[in-house]
PDB file of C-alpha atoms in Angstrom:
ATOM      1  CA  ASN A  93     -23.150  19.372 -25.967  1.00 68.00           C
ATOM      2  CA  ALA A  94     -20.724  22.208 -25.220  1.00 78.00           C
ATOM      3  CA  GLY A  95     -18.809  22.133 -28.532  1.00 92.00           C
ATOM      4  CA  VAL A  96     -15.382  23.742 -28.125  1.00 95.00           C
ATOM      5  CA  THR A  97     -14.536  25.158 -24.707  1.00 96.00           C
ATOM      6  CA  GLN A  98     -11.571  27.453 -24.148  1.00 96.00           C
ATOM      7  CA  THR A  99     -10.197  28.569 -20.802  1.00 96.00           C
ATOM      8  CA  PRO A 100      -9.331  31.096 -19.557  1.00 96.00           C
ATOM      9  CA  LYS A 101     -11.270  33.795 -21.405  1.00 96.00           C
ATOM     10  CA  PHE A 102      -8.900  36.517 -20.308  1.00 96.00           C
ATOM     11  CA  ARG A 103      -5.388  36.495 -18.877  1.00 96.00           C
ATOM     12  CA  ILE A 104      -2.677  39.023 -18.184  1.00 97.00           C
ATOM     13  CA  LEU A 105       0.888  37.761 -18.028  1.00 96.00           C
ATOM     14  CA  LYS A 106       4.172  39.382 -17.177  1.00 96.00           C
ATOM     15  CA  ILE A 107       7.083  39.067 -19.586  1.00 97.00           C
ATOM     16  CA  GLY A 108       8.856  35.772 -19.025  1.00 96.00           C
ATOM     17  CA  GLN A 109       5.955  34.009 -17.351  1.00 97.00           C
ATOM     18  CA  SER A 110       4.496  30.781 -18.691  1.00 96.00           C
ATOM     19  CA  MET A 111       0.950  29.566 -19.001  1.00 96.00           C
ATOM     20  CA  THR A 112      -1.270  27.032 -20.708  1.00 97.00           C
ATOM     21  CA  LEU A 113      -4.401  27.796 -22.691  1.00 98.00           C
ATOM     22  CA  GLN A 114      -6.861  24.954 -22.470  1.00 98.00           C
ATOM     23  CA  CYS A 115      -9.082  23.683 -25.276  1.00 98.00           C
ATOM     24  CA  ALA A 116     -11.586  20.877 -24.853  1.00 98.00           C
ATOM     25  CA  GLN A 117     -14.136  19.499 -27.313  1.00 97.00           C
ATOM     26  CA  ASP A 118     -16.952  16.995 -26.911  1.00 95.00           C
ATOM     27  CA  MET A 119     -17.731  16.404 -30.595  1.00 93.00           C
ATOM     28  CA  ASN A 120     -15.209  13.577 -31.078  1.00 92.00           C
ATOM     29  CA  HIS A 121     -13.509  15.579 -33.825  1.00 92.00           C
ATOM     30  CA  ASN A 122     -10.131  14.263 -34.890  1.00 92.00           C
ATOM     31  CA  TYR A 123      -8.598  17.533 -36.060  1.00 93.00           C
ATOM     32  CA  MET A 124      -7.850  20.409 -33.708  1.00 95.00           C
ATOM     33  CA  TYR A 125      -6.202  23.753 -34.400  1.00 96.00           C
ATOM     34  CA  TRP A 126      -4.798  26.719 -32.526  1.00 98.00           C
ATOM     35  CA  TYR A 127      -4.917  30.148 -34.149  1.00 97.00           C
ATOM     36  CA  ARG A 128      -3.942  33.590 -32.962  1.00 97.00           C
ATOM     37  CA  GLN A 129      -5.587  36.793 -34.133  1.00 96.00           C
ATOM     38  CA  ASP A 130      -3.994  40.193 -33.753  1.00 93.00           C
ATOM     39  CA  PRO A 131      -6.314  43.252 -33.736  1.00 85.00           C
ATOM     40  CA  GLY A 132      -8.113  43.761 -37.044  1.00 80.00           C
ATOM     41  CA  MET A 133      -6.228  40.949 -38.718  1.00 86.00           C
ATOM     42  CA  GLY A 134      -6.894  37.440 -39.937  1.00 89.00           C
ATOM     43  CA  LEU A 135      -6.070  34.253 -38.077  1.00 94.00           C
ATOM     44  CA  LYS A 136      -2.596  32.754 -38.066  1.00 95.00           C
ATOM     45  CA  LEU A 137      -2.217  29.000 -37.554  1.00 95.00           C
ATOM     46  CA  ILE A 138       0.070  28.144 -34.637  1.00 97.00           C
ATOM     47  CA  TYR A 139      -0.196  24.358 -34.347  1.00 97.00           C
ATOM     48  CA  TYR A 140      -2.612  21.683 -35.380  1.00 95.00           C
ATOM     49  CA  SER A 141      -3.294  18.020 -34.668  1.00 95.00           C
ATOM     50  CA  VAL A 142      -4.943  15.312 -36.719  1.00 92.00           C
ATOM     51  CA  GLY A 143      -5.391  12.940 -33.816  1.00 92.00           C
ATOM     52  CA  ALA A 144      -4.190  11.935 -30.380  1.00 94.00           C
ATOM     53  CA  GLY A 145      -0.411  11.765 -30.256  1.00 95.00           C
ATOM     54  CA  ILE A 146       0.051  13.694 -33.507  1.00 95.00           C
ATOM     55  CA  THR A 147       0.856  17.399 -33.734  1.00 96.00           C
ATOM     56  CA  ASP A 148       2.346  19.604 -36.424  1.00 94.00           C
ATOM     57  CA  LYS A 149       3.558  23.166 -36.795  1.00 94.00           C
ATOM     58  CA  GLY A 150       1.491  25.825 -38.478  1.00 93.00           C
ATOM     59  CA  GLU A 151       2.524  29.252 -39.759  1.00 92.00           C
ATOM     60  CA  VAL A 152       3.715  30.816 -36.479  1.00 95.00           C
ATOM     61  CA  PRO A 153       4.781  28.078 -34.021  1.00 97.00           C
ATOM     62  CA  ASN A 154       7.751  29.826 -32.373  1.00 96.00           C
ATOM     63  CA  GLY A 155       7.278  30.443 -28.669  1.00 96.00           C
ATOM     64  CA  TYR A 156       4.509  27.860 -28.330  1.00 97.00           C
ATOM     65  CA  ASN A 157       4.153  24.157 -27.626  1.00 97.00           C
ATOM     66  CA  VAL A 158       1.232  21.767 -27.838  1.00 97.00           C
ATOM     67  CA  SER A 159       0.367  18.232 -26.877  1.00 96.00           C
ATOM     68  CA  ARG A 160      -2.521  15.946 -27.790  1.00 97.00           C
ATOM     69  CA  SER A 161      -2.739  13.065 -25.346  1.00 96.00           C
ATOM     70  CA  THR A 162      -6.495  12.599 -25.849  1.00 96.00           C
ATOM     71  CA  THR A 163      -8.990  13.271 -28.633  1.00 95.00           C
ATOM     72  CA  GLU A 164     -10.817  15.778 -26.428  1.00 97.00           C
ATOM     73  CA  ASP A 165      -8.012  18.072 -25.277  1.00 97.00           C
ATOM     74  CA  PHE A 166      -5.455  20.199 -27.106  1.00 98.00           C
ATOM     75  CA  PRO A 167      -3.635  22.546 -24.701  1.00 98.00           C
ATOM     76  CA  LEU A 168      -1.391  25.359 -25.960  1.00 98.00           C
ATOM     77  CA  ARG A 169       1.647  26.179 -23.830  1.00 97.00           C
ATOM     78  CA  LEU A 170       3.378  29.537 -23.852  1.00 96.00           C
ATOM     79  CA  GLU A 171       6.880  29.497 -22.454  1.00 89.00           C
ATOM     80  CA  LEU A 172       8.637  32.755 -21.567  1.00 93.00           C
ATOM     81  CA  ALA A 173       5.781  35.042 -22.615  1.00 95.00           C
ATOM     82  CA  ALA A 174       6.688  38.070 -24.722  1.00 96.00           C
ATOM     83  CA  PRO A 175       4.681  41.215 -25.603  1.00 96.00           C
ATOM     84  CA  SER A 176       4.504  39.959 -29.205  1.00 95.00           C
ATOM     85  CA  GLN A 177       2.300  37.130 -27.945  1.00 96.00           C
ATOM     86  CA  THR A 178      -0.412  39.546 -26.904  1.00 96.00           C
ATOM     87  CA  SER A 179      -3.322  38.384 -29.013  1.00 97.00           C
ATOM     88  CA  VAL A 180      -6.642  36.581 -29.052  1.00 97.00           C
ATOM     89  CA  TYR A 181      -6.222  32.828 -29.296  1.00 98.00           C
ATOM     90  CA  PHE A 182      -8.832  30.615 -30.925  1.00 97.00           C
ATOM     91  CA  CYS A 183      -9.076  26.873 -30.747  1.00 97.00           C
ATOM     92  CA  ALA A 184     -10.993  25.159 -33.539  1.00 96.00           C
ATOM     93  CA  THR A 185     -11.970  21.622 -34.490  1.00 94.00           C
ATOM     94  CA  ASN A 186     -12.837  19.695 -37.630  1.00 90.00           C
ATOM     95  CA  PRO A 187     -14.115  16.123 -37.878  1.00 85.00           C
ATOM     96  CA  GLY A 188     -11.368  15.202 -40.350  1.00 79.00           C
ATOM     97  CA  GLY A 189     -11.596  12.873 -43.264  1.00 72.00           C
ATOM     98  CA  VAL A 190     -12.338  13.454 -46.936  1.00 65.00           C
ATOM     99  CA  GLY A 191     -14.376  16.590 -47.497  1.00 59.00           C
ATOM    100  CA  ALA A 192     -14.194  17.722 -43.896  1.00 68.00           C
ATOM    101  CA  ASN A 193     -13.213  21.351 -44.101  1.00 76.00           C
ATOM    102  CA  VAL A 194     -15.420  23.382 -41.797  1.00 84.00           C
ATOM    103  CA  LEU A 195     -14.037  24.658 -38.523  1.00 90.00           C
ATOM    104  CA  THR A 196     -15.954  24.917 -35.277  1.00 91.00           C
ATOM    105  CA  PHE A 197     -14.452  27.635 -33.079  1.00 93.00           C
ATOM    106  CA  GLY A 198     -14.221  28.214 -29.385  1.00 94.00           C
ATOM    107  CA  ALA A 199     -15.064  31.640 -27.951  1.00 92.00           C
ATOM    108  CA  GLY A 200     -11.417  32.684 -27.777  1.00 95.00           C
ATOM    109  CA  SER A 201      -8.886  33.496 -25.059  1.00 97.00           C
ATOM    110  CA  ARG A 202      -7.615  37.060 -24.842  1.00 96.00           C
ATOM    111  CA  LEU A 203      -4.012  37.196 -23.637  1.00 97.00           C
ATOM    112  CA  THR A 204      -2.098  40.327 -22.730  1.00 96.00           C
ATOM    113  CA  VAL A 205       1.625  40.217 -21.991  1.00 96.00           C
ATOM    114  CA  LEU A 206       3.004  43.244 -20.147  1.00 94.00           C
TER     115      LEU A 206
ATOM    116  CA  THR B  73       5.259  29.118 -47.859  1.00 57.00           C
ATOM    117  CA  GLN B  74       1.575  28.867 -48.541  1.00 60.00           C
ATOM    118  CA  LEU B  75      -0.133  32.240 -48.431  1.00 81.00           C
ATOM    119  CA  LEU B  76      -3.669  33.430 -48.767  1.00 89.00           C
ATOM    120  CA  GLU B  77      -3.885  37.046 -49.876  1.00 91.00           C
ATOM    121  CA  GLN B  78      -7.111  38.863 -49.267  1.00 94.00           C
ATOM    122  CA  SER B  79      -8.082  42.245 -50.698  1.00 95.00           C
ATOM    123  CA  PRO B  80      -9.028  44.876 -49.989  1.00 95.00           C
ATOM    124  CA  GLN B  81      -7.964  45.049 -46.349  1.00 93.00           C
ATOM    125  CA  PHE B  82     -10.530  47.751 -45.560  1.00 95.00           C
ATOM    126  CA  LEU B  83     -13.687  48.824 -47.350  1.00 96.00           C
ATOM    127  CA  SER B  84     -16.134  51.530 -46.368  1.00 96.00           C
ATOM    128  CA  ILE B  85     -19.094  52.044 -48.658  1.00 95.00           C
ATOM    129  CA  GLN B  86     -22.562  53.546 -48.651  1.00 96.00           C
ATOM    130  CA  GLU B  87     -25.628  51.455 -47.995  1.00 97.00           C
ATOM    131  CA  GLY B  88     -27.043  50.095 -51.241  1.00 97.00           C
ATOM    132  CA  GLU B  89     -23.730  49.849 -53.067  1.00 97.00           C
ATOM    133  CA  ASN B  90     -22.189  46.625 -54.342  1.00 97.00           C
ATOM    134  CA  LEU B  91     -18.768  45.291 -53.395  1.00 97.00           C
ATOM    135  CA  THR B  92     -16.399  42.424 -54.082  1.00 97.00           C
ATOM    136  CA  VAL B  93     -13.756  40.904 -51.824  1.00 97.00           C
ATOM    137  CA  TYR B  94     -10.990  38.741 -53.259  1.00 97.00           C
ATOM    138  CA  CYS B  95      -8.968  35.830 -51.904  1.00 96.00           C
ATOM    139  CA  ASN B  96      -5.942  34.625 -53.876  1.00 95.00           C
ATOM    140  CA  SER B  97      -3.194  32.046 -53.588  1.00 91.00           C
ATOM    141  CA  SER B  98      -0.518  30.526 -55.784  1.00 88.00           C
ATOM    142  CA  SER B  99      -1.462  27.068 -54.511  1.00 87.00           C
ATOM    143  CA  VAL B 100      -4.459  24.879 -55.234  1.00 89.00           C
ATOM    144  CA  PHE B 101      -7.094  24.398 -52.546  1.00 88.00           C
ATOM    145  CA  SER B 102      -9.151  21.290 -51.987  1.00 87.00           C
ATOM    146  CA  SER B 103     -11.788  23.565 -50.472  1.00 89.00           C
ATOM    147  CA  LEU B 104     -12.245  27.162 -49.454  1.00 92.00           C
ATOM    148  CA  GLN B 105     -14.487  28.724 -46.837  1.00 93.00           C
ATOM    149  CA  TRP B 106     -15.702  32.224 -46.156  1.00 96.00           C
ATOM    150  CA  TYR B 107     -16.317  33.290 -42.567  1.00 95.00           C
ATOM    151  CA  ARG B 108     -17.686  36.429 -40.980  1.00 95.00           C
ATOM    152  CA  GLN B 109     -16.532  37.601 -37.588  1.00 93.00           C
ATOM    153  CA  GLU B 110     -18.091  40.089 -35.193  1.00 90.00           C
ATOM    154  CA  PRO B 111     -15.995  41.873 -32.533  1.00 86.00           C
ATOM    155  CA  GLY B 112     -15.288  39.679 -29.515  1.00 85.00           C
ATOM    156  CA  GLU B 113     -16.524  36.505 -31.153  1.00 88.00           C
ATOM    157  CA  GLY B 114     -15.108  33.625 -33.154  1.00 89.00           C
ATOM    158  CA  PRO B 115     -15.548  33.380 -36.931  1.00 92.00           C
ATOM    159  CA  VAL B 116     -18.856  32.022 -38.185  1.00 92.00           C
ATOM    160  CA  LEU B 117     -19.025  30.023 -41.401  1.00 92.00           C
ATOM    161  CA  LEU B 118     -20.837  31.588 -44.362  1.00 95.00           C
ATOM    162  CA  VAL B 119     -20.113  29.090 -47.129  1.00 94.00           C
ATOM    163  CA  THR B 120     -17.810  26.321 -48.345  1.00 92.00           C
ATOM    164  CA  VAL B 121     -16.826  25.888 -51.995  1.00 92.00           C
ATOM    165  CA  VAL B 122     -15.095  22.769 -53.233  1.00 89.00           C
ATOM    166  CA  THR B 123     -15.466  22.551 -57.024  1.00 91.00           C
ATOM    167  CA  GLY B 124     -13.558  24.740 -59.490  1.00 93.00           C
ATOM    168  CA  GLY B 125     -15.918  27.327 -61.006  1.00 95.00           C
ATOM    169  CA  GLU B 126     -18.528  26.741 -58.312  1.00 95.00           C
ATOM    170  CA  VAL B 127     -20.889  29.610 -57.513  1.00 97.00           C
ATOM    171  CA  LYS B 128     -22.972  29.708 -54.335  1.00 96.00           C
ATOM    172  CA  LYS B 129     -25.505  32.289 -53.278  1.00 96.00           C
ATOM    173  CA  LEU B 130     -26.576  33.217 -49.785  1.00 94.00           C
ATOM    174  CA  LYS B 131     -29.287  35.885 -50.073  1.00 95.00           C
ATOM    175  CA  ARG B 132     -27.375  39.003 -51.245  1.00 97.00           C
ATOM    176  CA  LEU B 133     -23.976  37.299 -51.017  1.00 97.00           C
ATOM    177  CA  THR B 134     -22.484  35.476 -54.009  1.00 98.00           C
ATOM    178  CA  PHE B 135     -19.405  33.307 -53.613  1.00 97.00           C
ATOM    179  CA  GLN B 136     -17.315  32.065 -56.505  1.00 97.00           C
ATOM    180  CA  PHE B 137     -14.461  29.559 -56.587  1.00 96.00           C
ATOM    181  CA  GLY B 138     -11.926  30.016 -59.364  1.00 95.00           C
ATOM    182  CA  ASP B 139     -11.714  27.412 -62.107  1.00 95.00           C
ATOM    183  CA  ALA B 140      -8.191  26.458 -61.006  1.00 94.00           C
ATOM    184  CA  ARG B 141      -9.218  26.427 -57.309  1.00 93.00           C
ATOM    185  CA  LYS B 142      -6.548  28.998 -56.442  1.00 93.00           C
ATOM    186  CA  ASP B 143      -8.810  31.974 -55.823  1.00 95.00           C
ATOM    187  CA  SER B 144     -12.253  32.977 -54.668  1.00 96.00           C
ATOM    188  CA  SER B 145     -14.451  36.048 -54.480  1.00 97.00           C
ATOM    189  CA  LEU B 146     -17.296  37.265 -52.323  1.00 98.00           C
ATOM    190  CA  HIS B 147     -19.729  39.707 -53.903  1.00 98.00           C
ATOM    191  CA  ILE B 148     -22.319  41.561 -51.850  1.00 97.00           C
ATOM    192  CA  THR B 149     -25.228  43.192 -53.652  1.00 97.00           C
ATOM    193  CA  ALA B 150     -26.987  46.222 -52.174  1.00 97.00           C
ATOM    194  CA  ALA B 151     -24.917  46.255 -48.990  1.00 96.00           C
ATOM    195  CA  GLN B 152     -26.702  46.946 -45.705  1.00 96.00           C
ATOM    196  CA  PRO B 153     -25.360  48.182 -42.351  1.00 94.00           C
ATOM    197  CA  GLY B 154     -25.915  44.668 -40.986  1.00 93.00           C
ATOM    198  CA  ASP B 155     -23.222  43.401 -43.373  1.00 95.00           C
ATOM    199  CA  THR B 156     -20.587  45.294 -41.399  1.00 94.00           C
ATOM    200  CA  GLY B 157     -17.904  42.974 -40.015  1.00 94.00           C
ATOM    201  CA  LEU B 158     -14.613  41.195 -40.690  1.00 95.00           C
ATOM    202  CA  TYR B 159     -14.772  38.782 -43.621  1.00 96.00           C
ATOM    203  CA  LEU B 160     -12.224  35.985 -43.722  1.00 95.00           C
ATOM    204  CA  CYS B 161     -11.403  33.412 -46.345  1.00 95.00           C
ATOM    205  CA  ALA B 162      -9.829  30.120 -45.281  1.00 94.00           C
ATOM    206  CA  GLY B 163      -8.315  27.458 -47.470  1.00 91.00           C
ATOM    207  CA  LYS B 164      -7.507  23.815 -47.029  1.00 86.00           C
ATOM    208  CA  TYR B 165      -4.727  22.546 -49.258  1.00 78.00           C
ATOM    209  CA  SER B 166      -5.020  19.174 -50.941  1.00 69.00           C
ATOM    210  CA  SER B 167      -1.743  17.894 -49.548  1.00 64.00           C
ATOM    211  CA  ALA B 168      -2.288  18.913 -45.934  1.00 69.00           C
ATOM    212  CA  SER B 169      -4.788  18.864 -43.121  1.00 80.00           C
ATOM    213  CA  LYS B 170      -4.079  22.396 -42.055  1.00 85.00           C
ATOM    214  CA  ILE B 171      -6.475  25.222 -42.784  1.00 90.00           C
ATOM    215  CA  ILE B 172      -5.044  28.713 -43.160  1.00 91.00           C
ATOM    216  CA  PHE B 173      -6.742  32.091 -43.243  1.00 93.00           C
ATOM    217  CA  GLY B 174      -6.420  35.207 -45.293  1.00 93.00           C
ATOM    218  CA  SER B 175      -5.628  38.526 -43.626  1.00 91.00           C
ATOM    219  CA  GLY B 176      -9.262  39.574 -43.593  1.00 93.00           C
ATOM    220  CA  THR B 177     -11.374  42.370 -45.067  1.00 95.00           C
ATOM    221  CA  ARG B 178     -12.939  44.785 -42.639  1.00 95.00           C
ATOM    222  CA  LEU B 179     -16.180  45.994 -44.145  1.00 96.00           C
ATOM    223  CA  SER B 180     -18.086  49.050 -42.968  1.00 95.00           C
ATOM    224  CA  ILE B 181     -21.446  49.984 -44.458  1.00 95.00           C
ATOM    225  CA  ARG B 182     -22.551  53.548 -43.874  1.00 92.00           C
ATOM    226  CA  PRO B 183     -26.312  54.197 -43.555  1.00 89.00           C
TER     227      PRO B 183
END
């Protein structure tokens, strides 16, 4: 049982390049979230999903896209990378339903845009 | 815009002292969590509070949920160097499935 798996762990991008951060979970959780964390700061919600085929914007969605074709996977796409997107990205899951409020996190993906 | 304000942002105290961290919002939460994060790792859950006025204790840590479920506090008694880290509150709003985080409190305990 791997929990939440994020790939890659580290990536350096040039300005204007695109890439996809992968997130996979094997806990059959309905809810999945993408957060970014700038140095020394809290986490900002980018996008979230309450089930396959359903996604919604969080606090800072600009410059990102997501899809949720399966329960297990929730990839985050960066189009036209900018230095402001340099951050650590965390994927998290939650079983969903009444009272479900605890997040299980992946190990994070550190992205640098130069 | 739903915001979670956390204070203080930084706190450096001597070992053995007490401290309190606050988490405030103008909106009502259905639940609130406190996490602790070490450098290079993801946040790890400390506690969840769901009932207004609820108090939970975890060894030297005491967590309180406000009566109106709009705020919470974390109190550490006799802080130890091992308490050093980034403390984050996270709230789930009744009307939404999203969970948002406060800006974090970076705590440093000096021996």
